[in-house]
Coordinates of C-alpha atoms in Angstrom, one line a residue:
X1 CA 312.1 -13.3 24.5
X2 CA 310.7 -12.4 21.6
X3 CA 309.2 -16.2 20.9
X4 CA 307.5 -15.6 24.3
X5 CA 305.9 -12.1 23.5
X6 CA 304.9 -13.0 20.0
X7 CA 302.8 -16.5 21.4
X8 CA 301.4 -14.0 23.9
X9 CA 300.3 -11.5 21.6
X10 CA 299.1 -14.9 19.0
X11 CA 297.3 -16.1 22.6
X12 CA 295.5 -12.2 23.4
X13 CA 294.4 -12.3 19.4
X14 CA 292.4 -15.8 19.4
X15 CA 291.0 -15.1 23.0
X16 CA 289.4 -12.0 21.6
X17 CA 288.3 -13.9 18.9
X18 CA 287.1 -16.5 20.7
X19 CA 284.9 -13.8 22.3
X20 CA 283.5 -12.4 19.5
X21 CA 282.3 -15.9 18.5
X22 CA 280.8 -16.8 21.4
X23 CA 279.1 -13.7 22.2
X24 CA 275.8 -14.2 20.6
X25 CA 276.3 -17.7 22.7
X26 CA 276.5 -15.8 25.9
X27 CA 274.1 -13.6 25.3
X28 CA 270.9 -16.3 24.5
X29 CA 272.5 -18.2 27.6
X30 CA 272.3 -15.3 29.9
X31 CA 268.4 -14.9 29.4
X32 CA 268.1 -18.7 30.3
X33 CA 265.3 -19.9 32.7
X34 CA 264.9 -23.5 34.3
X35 CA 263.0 -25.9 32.6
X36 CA 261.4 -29.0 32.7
X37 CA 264.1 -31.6 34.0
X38 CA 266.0 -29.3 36.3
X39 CA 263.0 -29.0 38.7
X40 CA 262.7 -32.8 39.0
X41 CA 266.1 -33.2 39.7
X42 CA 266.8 -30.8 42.2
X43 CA 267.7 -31.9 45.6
X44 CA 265.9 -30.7 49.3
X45 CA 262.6 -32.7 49.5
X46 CA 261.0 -32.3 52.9
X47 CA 259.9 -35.9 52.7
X48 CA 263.6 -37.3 52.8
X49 CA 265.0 -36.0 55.6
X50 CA 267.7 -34.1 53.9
X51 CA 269.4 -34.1 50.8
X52 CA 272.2 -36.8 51.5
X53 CA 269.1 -39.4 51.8
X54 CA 267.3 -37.9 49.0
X55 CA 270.3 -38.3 46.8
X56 CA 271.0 -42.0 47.9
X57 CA 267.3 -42.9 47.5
X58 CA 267.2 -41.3 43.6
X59 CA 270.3 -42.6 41.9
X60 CA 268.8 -46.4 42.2
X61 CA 265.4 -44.6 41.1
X62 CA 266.5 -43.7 38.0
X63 CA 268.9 -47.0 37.5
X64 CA 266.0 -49.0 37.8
X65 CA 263.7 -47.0 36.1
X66 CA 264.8 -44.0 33.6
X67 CA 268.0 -45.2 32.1
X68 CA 271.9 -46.4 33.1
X69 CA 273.4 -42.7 32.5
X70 CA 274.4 -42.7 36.0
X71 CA 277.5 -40.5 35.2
X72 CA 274.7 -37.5 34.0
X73 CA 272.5 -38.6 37.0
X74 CA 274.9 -38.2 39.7
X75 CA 276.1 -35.0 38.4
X76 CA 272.7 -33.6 37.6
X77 CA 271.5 -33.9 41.2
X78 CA 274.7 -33.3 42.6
X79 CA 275.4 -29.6 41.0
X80 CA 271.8 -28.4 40.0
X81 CA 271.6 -24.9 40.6
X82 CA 268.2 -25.2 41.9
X83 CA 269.1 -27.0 44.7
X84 CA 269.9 -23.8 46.1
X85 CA 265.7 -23.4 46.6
X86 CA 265.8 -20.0 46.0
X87 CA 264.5 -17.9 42.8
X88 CA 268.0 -17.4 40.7
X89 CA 266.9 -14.8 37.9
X90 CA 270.2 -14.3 35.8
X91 CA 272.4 -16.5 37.8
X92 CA 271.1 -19.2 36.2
X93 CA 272.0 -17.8 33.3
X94 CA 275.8 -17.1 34.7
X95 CA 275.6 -20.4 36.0
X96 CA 275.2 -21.7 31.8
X97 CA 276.9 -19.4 30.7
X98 CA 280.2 -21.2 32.6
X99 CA 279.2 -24.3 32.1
X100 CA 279.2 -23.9 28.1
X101 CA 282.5 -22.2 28.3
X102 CA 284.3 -25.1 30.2
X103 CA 282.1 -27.5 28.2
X104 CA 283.4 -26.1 24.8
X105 CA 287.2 -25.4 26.3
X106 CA 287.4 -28.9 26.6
X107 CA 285.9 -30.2 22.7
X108 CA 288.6 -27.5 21.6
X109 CA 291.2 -28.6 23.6
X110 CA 290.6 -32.4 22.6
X111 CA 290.3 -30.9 18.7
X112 CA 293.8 -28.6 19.5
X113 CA 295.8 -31.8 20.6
X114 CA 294.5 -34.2 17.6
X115 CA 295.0 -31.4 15.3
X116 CA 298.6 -31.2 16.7
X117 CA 298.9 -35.1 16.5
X118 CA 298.3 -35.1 12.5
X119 CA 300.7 -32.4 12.4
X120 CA 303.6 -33.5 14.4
X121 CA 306.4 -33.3 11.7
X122 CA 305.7 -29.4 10.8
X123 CA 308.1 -26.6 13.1
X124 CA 305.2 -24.2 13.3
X125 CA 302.1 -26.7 14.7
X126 CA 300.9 -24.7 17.7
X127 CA 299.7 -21.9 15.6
X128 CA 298.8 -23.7 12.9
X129 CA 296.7 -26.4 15.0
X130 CA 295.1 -23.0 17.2
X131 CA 293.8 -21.3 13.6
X132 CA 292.7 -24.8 12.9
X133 CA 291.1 -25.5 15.9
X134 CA 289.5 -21.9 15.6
X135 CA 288.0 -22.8 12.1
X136 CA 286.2 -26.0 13.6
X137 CA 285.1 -23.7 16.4
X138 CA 283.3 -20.9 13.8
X139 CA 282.1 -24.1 12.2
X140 CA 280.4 -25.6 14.9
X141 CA 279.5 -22.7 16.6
X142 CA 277.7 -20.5 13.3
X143 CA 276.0 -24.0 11.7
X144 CA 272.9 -24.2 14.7
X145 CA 272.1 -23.5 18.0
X146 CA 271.6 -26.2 20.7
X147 CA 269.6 -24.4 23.0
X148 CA 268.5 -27.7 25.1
X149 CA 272.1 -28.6 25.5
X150 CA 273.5 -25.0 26.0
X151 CA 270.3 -23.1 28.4
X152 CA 269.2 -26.4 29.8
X153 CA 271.2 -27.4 32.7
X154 CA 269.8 -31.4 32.6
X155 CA 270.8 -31.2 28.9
X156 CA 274.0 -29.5 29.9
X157 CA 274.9 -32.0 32.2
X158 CA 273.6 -35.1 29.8
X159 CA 275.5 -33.8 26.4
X160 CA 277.9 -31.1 26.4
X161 CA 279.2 -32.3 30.0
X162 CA 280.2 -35.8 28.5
X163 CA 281.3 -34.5 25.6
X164 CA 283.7 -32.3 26.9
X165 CA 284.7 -35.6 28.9
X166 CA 285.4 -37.5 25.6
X167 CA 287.4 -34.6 23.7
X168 CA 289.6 -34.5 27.2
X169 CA 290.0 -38.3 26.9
X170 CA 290.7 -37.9 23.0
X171 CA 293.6 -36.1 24.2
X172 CA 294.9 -37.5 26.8
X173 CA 294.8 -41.1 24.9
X174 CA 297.0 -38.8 21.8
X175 CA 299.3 -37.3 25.0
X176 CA 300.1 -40.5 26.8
X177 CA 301.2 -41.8 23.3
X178 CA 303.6 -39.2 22.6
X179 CA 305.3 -38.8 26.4
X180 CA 304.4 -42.4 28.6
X181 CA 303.5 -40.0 31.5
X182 CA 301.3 -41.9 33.5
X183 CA 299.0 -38.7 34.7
X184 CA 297.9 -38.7 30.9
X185 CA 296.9 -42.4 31.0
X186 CA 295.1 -42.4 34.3
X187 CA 293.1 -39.2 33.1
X188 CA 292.5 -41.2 30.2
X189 CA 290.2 -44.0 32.1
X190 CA 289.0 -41.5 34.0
X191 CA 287.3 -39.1 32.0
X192 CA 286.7 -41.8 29.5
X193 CA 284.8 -44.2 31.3
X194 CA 282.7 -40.9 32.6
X195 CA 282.0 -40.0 28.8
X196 CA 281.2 -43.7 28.0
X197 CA 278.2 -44.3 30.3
X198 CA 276.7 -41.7 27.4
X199 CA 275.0 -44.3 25.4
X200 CA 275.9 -41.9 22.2
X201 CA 279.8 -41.5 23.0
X202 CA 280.8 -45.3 24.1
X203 CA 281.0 -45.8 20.6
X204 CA 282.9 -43.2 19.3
X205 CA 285.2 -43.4 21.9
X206 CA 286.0 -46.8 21.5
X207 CA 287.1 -46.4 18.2
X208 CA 289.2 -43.1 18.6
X209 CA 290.8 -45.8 20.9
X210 CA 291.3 -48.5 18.5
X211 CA 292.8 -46.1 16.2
X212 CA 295.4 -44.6 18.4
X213 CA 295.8 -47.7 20.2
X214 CA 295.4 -50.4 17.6
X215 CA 295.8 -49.0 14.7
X216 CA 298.6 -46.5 15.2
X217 CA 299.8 -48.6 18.1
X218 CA 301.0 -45.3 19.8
X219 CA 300.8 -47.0 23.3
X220 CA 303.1 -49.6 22.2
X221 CA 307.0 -47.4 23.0
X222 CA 305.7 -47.8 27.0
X223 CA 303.4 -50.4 27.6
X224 CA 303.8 -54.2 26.5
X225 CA 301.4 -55.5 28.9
X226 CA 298.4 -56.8 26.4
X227 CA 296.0 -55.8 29.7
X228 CA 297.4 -52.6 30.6
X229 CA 297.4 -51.5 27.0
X230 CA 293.8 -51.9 26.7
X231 CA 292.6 -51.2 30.0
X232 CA 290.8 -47.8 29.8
X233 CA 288.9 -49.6 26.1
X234 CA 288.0 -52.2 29.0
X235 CA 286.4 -49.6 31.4
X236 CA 285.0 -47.9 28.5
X237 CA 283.0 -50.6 27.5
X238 CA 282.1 -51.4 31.0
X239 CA 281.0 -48.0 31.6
X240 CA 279.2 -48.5 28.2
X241 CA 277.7 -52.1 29.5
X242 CA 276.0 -50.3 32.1
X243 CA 274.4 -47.7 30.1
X244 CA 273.1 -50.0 27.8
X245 CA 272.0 -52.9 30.2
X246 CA 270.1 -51.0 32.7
X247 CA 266.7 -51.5 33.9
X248 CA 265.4 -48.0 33.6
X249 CA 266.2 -48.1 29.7
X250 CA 263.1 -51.1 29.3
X251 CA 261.4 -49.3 31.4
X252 CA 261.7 -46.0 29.6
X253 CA 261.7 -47.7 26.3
X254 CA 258.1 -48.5 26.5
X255 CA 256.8 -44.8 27.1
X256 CA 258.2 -44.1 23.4
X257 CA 257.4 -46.6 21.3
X258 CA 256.7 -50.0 20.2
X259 CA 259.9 -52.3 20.1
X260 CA 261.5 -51.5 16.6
X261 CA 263.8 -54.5 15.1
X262 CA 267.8 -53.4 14.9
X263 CA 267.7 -53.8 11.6
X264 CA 265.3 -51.2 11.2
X265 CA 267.4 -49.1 13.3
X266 CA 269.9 -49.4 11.4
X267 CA 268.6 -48.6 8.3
X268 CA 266.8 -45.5 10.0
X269 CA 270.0 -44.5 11.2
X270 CA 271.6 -44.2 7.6
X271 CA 269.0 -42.2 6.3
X272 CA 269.6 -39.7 9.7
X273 CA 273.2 -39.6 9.0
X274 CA 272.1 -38.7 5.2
X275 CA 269.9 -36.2 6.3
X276 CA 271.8 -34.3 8.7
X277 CA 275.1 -34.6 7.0
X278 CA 273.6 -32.8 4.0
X279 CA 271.6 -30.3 5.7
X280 CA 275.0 -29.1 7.2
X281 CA 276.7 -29.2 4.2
X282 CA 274.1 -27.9 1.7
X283 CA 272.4 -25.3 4.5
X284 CA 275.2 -23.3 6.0
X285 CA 277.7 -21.6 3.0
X286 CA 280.2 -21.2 6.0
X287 CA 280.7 -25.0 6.0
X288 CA 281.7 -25.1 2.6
X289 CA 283.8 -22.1 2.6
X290 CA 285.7 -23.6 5.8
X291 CA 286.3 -27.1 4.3
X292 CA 287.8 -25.4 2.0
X293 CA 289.8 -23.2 3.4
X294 CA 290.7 -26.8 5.7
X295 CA 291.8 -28.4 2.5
X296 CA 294.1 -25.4 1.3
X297 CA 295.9 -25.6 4.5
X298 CA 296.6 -29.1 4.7
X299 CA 297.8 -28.3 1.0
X300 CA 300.0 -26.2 2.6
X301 CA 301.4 -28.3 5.4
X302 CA 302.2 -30.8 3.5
X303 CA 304.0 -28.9 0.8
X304 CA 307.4 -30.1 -0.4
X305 CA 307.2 -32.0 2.7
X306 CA 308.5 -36.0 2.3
X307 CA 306.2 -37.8 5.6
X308 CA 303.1 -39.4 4.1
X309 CA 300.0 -38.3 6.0
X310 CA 297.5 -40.3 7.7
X311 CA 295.3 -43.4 6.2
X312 CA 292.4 -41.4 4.5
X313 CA 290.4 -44.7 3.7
X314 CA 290.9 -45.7 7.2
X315 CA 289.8 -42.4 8.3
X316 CA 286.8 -42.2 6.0
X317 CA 285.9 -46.0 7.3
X318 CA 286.5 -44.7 11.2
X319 CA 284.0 -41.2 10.7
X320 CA 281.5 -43.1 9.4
X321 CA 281.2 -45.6 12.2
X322 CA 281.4 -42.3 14.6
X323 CA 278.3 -40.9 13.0
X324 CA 276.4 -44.6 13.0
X325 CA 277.6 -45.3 16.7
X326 CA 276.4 -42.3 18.0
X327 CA 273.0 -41.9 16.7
X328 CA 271.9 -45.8 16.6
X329 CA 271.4 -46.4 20.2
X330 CA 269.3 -43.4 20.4
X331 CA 267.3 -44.8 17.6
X332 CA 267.1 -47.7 18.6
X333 CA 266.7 -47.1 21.8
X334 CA 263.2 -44.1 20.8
X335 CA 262.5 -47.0 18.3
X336 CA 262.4 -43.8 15.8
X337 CA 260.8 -44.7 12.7
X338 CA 260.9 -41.1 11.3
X339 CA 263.9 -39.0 10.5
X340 CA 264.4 -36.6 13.4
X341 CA 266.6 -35.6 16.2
X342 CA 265.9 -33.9 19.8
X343 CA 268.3 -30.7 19.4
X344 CA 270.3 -32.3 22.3
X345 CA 270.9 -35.1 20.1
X346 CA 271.2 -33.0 16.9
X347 CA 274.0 -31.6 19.0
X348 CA 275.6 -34.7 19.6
X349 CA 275.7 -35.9 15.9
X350 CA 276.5 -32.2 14.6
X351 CA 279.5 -31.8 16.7
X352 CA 281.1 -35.1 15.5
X353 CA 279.8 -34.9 12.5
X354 CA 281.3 -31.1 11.7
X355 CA 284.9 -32.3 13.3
X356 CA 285.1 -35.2 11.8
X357 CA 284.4 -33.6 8.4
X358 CA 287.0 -30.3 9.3
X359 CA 289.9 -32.9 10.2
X360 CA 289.4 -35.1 7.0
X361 CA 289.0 -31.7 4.9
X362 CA 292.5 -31.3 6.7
X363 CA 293.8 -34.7 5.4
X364 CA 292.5 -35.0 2.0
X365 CA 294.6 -31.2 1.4
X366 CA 297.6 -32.7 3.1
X367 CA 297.7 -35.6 0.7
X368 CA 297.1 -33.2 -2.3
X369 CA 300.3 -31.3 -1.1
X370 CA 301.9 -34.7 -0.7
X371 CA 301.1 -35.8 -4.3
X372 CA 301.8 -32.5 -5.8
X373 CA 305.1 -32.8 -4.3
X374 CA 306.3 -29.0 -4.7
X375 CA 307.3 -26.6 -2.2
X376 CA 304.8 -24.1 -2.1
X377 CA 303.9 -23.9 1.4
X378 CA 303.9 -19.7 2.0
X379 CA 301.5 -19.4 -0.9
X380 CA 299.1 -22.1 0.3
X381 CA 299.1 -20.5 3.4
X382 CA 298.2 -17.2 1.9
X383 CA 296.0 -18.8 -0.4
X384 CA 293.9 -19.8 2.3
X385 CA 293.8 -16.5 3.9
X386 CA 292.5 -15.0 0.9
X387 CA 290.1 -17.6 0.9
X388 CA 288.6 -16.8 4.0
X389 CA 288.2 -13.1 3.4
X390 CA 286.5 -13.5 -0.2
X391 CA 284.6 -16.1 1.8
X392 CA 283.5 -13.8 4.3
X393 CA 282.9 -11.1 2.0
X394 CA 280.9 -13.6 0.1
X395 CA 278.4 -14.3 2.6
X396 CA 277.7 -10.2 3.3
X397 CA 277.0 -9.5 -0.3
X398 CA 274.7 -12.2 -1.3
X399 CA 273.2 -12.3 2.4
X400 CA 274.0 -15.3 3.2
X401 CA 275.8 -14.3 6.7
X402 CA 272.0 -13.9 7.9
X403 CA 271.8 -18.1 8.4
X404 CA 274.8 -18.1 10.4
X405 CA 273.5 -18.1 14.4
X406 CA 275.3 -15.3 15.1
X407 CA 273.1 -12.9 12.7
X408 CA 270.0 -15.0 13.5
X409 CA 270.9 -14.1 17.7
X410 CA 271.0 -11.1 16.7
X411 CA 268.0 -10.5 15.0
X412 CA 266.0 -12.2 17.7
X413 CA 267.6 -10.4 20.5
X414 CA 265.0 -8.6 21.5
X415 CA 262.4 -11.9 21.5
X416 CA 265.1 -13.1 23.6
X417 CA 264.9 -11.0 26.8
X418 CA 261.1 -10.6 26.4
X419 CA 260.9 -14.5 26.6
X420 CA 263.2 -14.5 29.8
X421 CA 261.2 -11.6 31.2
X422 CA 257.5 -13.4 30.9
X423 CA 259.3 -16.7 31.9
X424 CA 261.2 -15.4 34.7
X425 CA 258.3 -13.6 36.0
X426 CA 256.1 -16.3 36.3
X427 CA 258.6 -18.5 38.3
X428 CA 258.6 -15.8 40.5
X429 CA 255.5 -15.2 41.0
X430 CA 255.4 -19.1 41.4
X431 CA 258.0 -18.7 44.9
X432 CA 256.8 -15.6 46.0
X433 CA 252.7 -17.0 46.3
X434 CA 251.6 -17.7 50.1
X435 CA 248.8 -20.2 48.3
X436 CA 249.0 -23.7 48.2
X437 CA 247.2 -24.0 44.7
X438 CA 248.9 -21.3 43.0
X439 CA 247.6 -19.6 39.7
X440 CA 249.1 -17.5 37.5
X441 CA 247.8 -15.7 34.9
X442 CA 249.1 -13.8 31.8
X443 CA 247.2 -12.1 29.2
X444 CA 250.1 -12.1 26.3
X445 CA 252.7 -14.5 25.4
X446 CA 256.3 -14.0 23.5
X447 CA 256.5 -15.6 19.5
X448 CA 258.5 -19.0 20.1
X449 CA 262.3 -18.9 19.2
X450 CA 264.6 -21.4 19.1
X451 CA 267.1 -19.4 20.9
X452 CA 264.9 -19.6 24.0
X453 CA 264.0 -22.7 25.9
X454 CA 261.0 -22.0 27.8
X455 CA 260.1 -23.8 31.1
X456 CA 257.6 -26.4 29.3
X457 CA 254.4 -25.8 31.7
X458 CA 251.4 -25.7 29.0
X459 CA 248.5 -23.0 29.5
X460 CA 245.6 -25.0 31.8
X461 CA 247.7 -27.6 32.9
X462 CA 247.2 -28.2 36.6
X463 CA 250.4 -29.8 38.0
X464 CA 249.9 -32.0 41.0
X465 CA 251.7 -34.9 41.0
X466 CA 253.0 -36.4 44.7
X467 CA 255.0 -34.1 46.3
X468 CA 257.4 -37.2 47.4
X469 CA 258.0 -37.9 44.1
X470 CA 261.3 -38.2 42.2
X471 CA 260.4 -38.3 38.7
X472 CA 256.7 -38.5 36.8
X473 CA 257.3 -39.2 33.0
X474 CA 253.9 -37.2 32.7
X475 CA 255.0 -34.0 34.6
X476 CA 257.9 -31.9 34.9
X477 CA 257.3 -31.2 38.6
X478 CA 257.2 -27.8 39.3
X479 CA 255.3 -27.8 42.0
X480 CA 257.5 -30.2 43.9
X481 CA 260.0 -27.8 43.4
X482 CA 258.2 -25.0 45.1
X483 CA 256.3 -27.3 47.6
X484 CA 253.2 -26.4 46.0
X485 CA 249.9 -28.8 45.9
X486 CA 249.2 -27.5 42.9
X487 CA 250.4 -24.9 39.8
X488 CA 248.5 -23.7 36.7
X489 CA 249.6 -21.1 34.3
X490 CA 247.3 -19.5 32.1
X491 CA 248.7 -17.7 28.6
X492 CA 247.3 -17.4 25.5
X493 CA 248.8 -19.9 22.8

């Protein structure tokens, strides 16, 4: 009885901690607006019929020509909030604000049950894998804000959506290992081979699988069959093959760029890695204070203990072909000649990147404690504690807690809601106009902050595409959306 009330209490503390670090998250989300993509890809086009035909007639659109994401595609026409037609003010902003809380329950949950995997011969993993899991969380959450994968609902749906379906396939690869219960394997393939069709998540994926599967050989105590071992890797890759191979990406290809060679890609995609890698670990003093912390903990879990912790070569070897897989096909793919990200990608590669570096911080102080040999467990443990506090008090005295995105939210709150206010009004104004060519004017405009993503119509653009279009790579569409022949806005620069 008391076990159960103590886990409870340990369960009430993280979820109000879990709050607190999300707040600022919540907060920029709420005073989201559509943008760009999510007008194109609503559903309810007079000129279909209805939406079942509309639906049926875009998917092979966008197959053929804007890419073989046909996971994101499906989902993004399927649960768009805007096929609702009507204006949504701060639902849409509830409606993200969900969305990024399932999306980021999952990456934790999948972080939680690998955690627990590299701990499985300590008594006390639960709670030591939750304050783990919680580190990676302030990590990923205070190093930079993602505001086209957290406000955007199309960038939603494309990144966080699929990653959440890898970390959930992470984990159910680790928990079909451990107990042979076929619901784990089956939600394996599933949510795997959703996550896959991401051209920047095949990759990674396929080799968390090798190294459970191949490597570890965990599947090996319930499956002998060669075929059934590997069979989610197979629909992975298919899943993957279709991505890749798809019409739409040639198509697409050629609004970016000239063809680049893969060997430049490659090389471009080293120096990115460099790049970004550092600028998380050199820009953000809470990265370096959590490592830290990481590696005093392992220290401590391993601590007069005799079972010899993971391959730390192997693992080194494995991160770094995470890191490569997932930003090379977007390179390649942009034919990027120049160091830089889209934030949505910037996301993608962060969020590996910072995990990736937390676990092996993890494994490189487990090994210490291994090779030190000595029983000193409780005073790693508070060790790390103490750690975190001086830490924290660290980055308040030299003012350093003012590049973490919480502060920076903060500071910018009130840019924030007047950006939602001009935006929100002019959307509405949009709707609520009897005219066919609709014009809207505003005599002031809000500084630009990266904790707001603004709709994306320029000042003086007319927008007047076909209103039986599905997609122009020119125009973001807004005026299908509303069933308007044409929309300018007019705001000073």
């Amino acid at each position: 009885m008391a076990d159960k009330i103590l886990k409870n209490k340990t369960k009430i503390i993280f979820a109000l901690l879990y709050l607190i670090l999300f707040l600022p998250n919540i907060y920029s989300i709420y005073y989201s607006v559509p943008a760009s993509d999510d007008f194109a890809m609503a559903l309810g086009r007079d000129a279909y019929g209805n939406s079942i035909f509309e639906f049926f007639a875009a998917v092979p659109f966008f197959f053929l020509q804007r890419g073989g994401t046909m996971v994101a595609f499906v989902f993004e026409l399927l649960l768009n909030p805007l096929n609702l037609h009507i204006h949504l003010g701060h639902s849409y902003g509830v409606y993200m604000i969900i969305a990024f809380l399932l999306c980021m329950a999952a990456v934790l949950y999948g972080v939680k049950t690998i955690v627990k995997y590299m701990l499985r011969n300590h008594t006390d993993s639960d709670l030591i894998a939750s304050s783990i899991t919680f580190l990676t969380a302030v990590m990923l959450i205070e190093n930079y804000y993602y505001v086209e994968a957290y406000n955007w609902y199309v960038g939603m749906i494309a990144y966080p959506m699929n990653m959440a379906f890898m970390f959930l396939a992470a984990a159910y690869i680790i928990r079909f290992g451990q107990t042979g219960k076929k619901r784990f394997y089956i939600w394996a393939i599933i949510t795997g081979t959703l996550a896959a069709n991401t051209t920047a998540l095949d990759i990674p994926l396929g080799i968390f699988f090798l190294y459970i599967v191949l490597i570890n050989k965990e599947f090996d105590k319930y499956i002998s069959n060669l075929f059934k071992k590997y069979l989610p890797l197979i629909c992975y890759i298919a899943a993957g093959i279709i991505a890749v191979a798809a019409p739409g990406n040639f198509a697409r290809q050629s609004q970016y760029t000239e063809e680049v060679s893969v060997s430049n890609s490659v090389i471009q995609t080293i120096v990115d890695v460099k790049f970004f890698g550092m600028a998380i670990l050199k820009e953000r003093s809470v990265t370096l204070i959590i490592i830290a912390v990481l590696v005093i903990i392992g220290f401590a879990i391993s601590s007069g203990k005799k079972s010899k912790p993971g391959n730390i070569i192997l693992y080194g070897i494995a991160s770094v072909c995470i890191w490569m897989g997932c930003l090379l096909p977007y390179v390649y793919g942009r034919g990027m000649t120049r160091t830089y990200l889209d934030v949505r990608m910037q996301y993608v590669f962060d969020f590996l990147f910072e995990i990736t570096i937390c676990l092996g911080a993890l494994m490189i102080g487990q090994w210490i404690g291994y090779i030190v040999n000595a029983n000193l467990e409780k005073i790693g443990y508070i060790a790390a504690a103490a750690l975190a506090v001086l830490g924290a008090l660290a980055l308040i005295v030299t003012g350093r807690y003012a590049t973490t995105v919480s502060y920076e939210v903060y500071a910018k709150r009130a840019e924030i809601a007047a950006s939602y206010d001009l935006w929100n009004g002019i959307l509405l104004e949009i709707e609520q106009s009897s005219d066919e060519d609709v014009v809207v004017d505003r005599d002031y405009n809000v500084s630009w902050n990266k904790y707001f993503l603004y709709s994306g119509m320029e000042p003086g653009e007319v927008y007047a595409v076909d209103l039986d279009a599905f997609y122009d790579s020119q125009q973001i569409l807004p005026n299908v959306y509303y069933a308007k022949k044409s929309i300018t806005i007019n705001y000073p620069r």
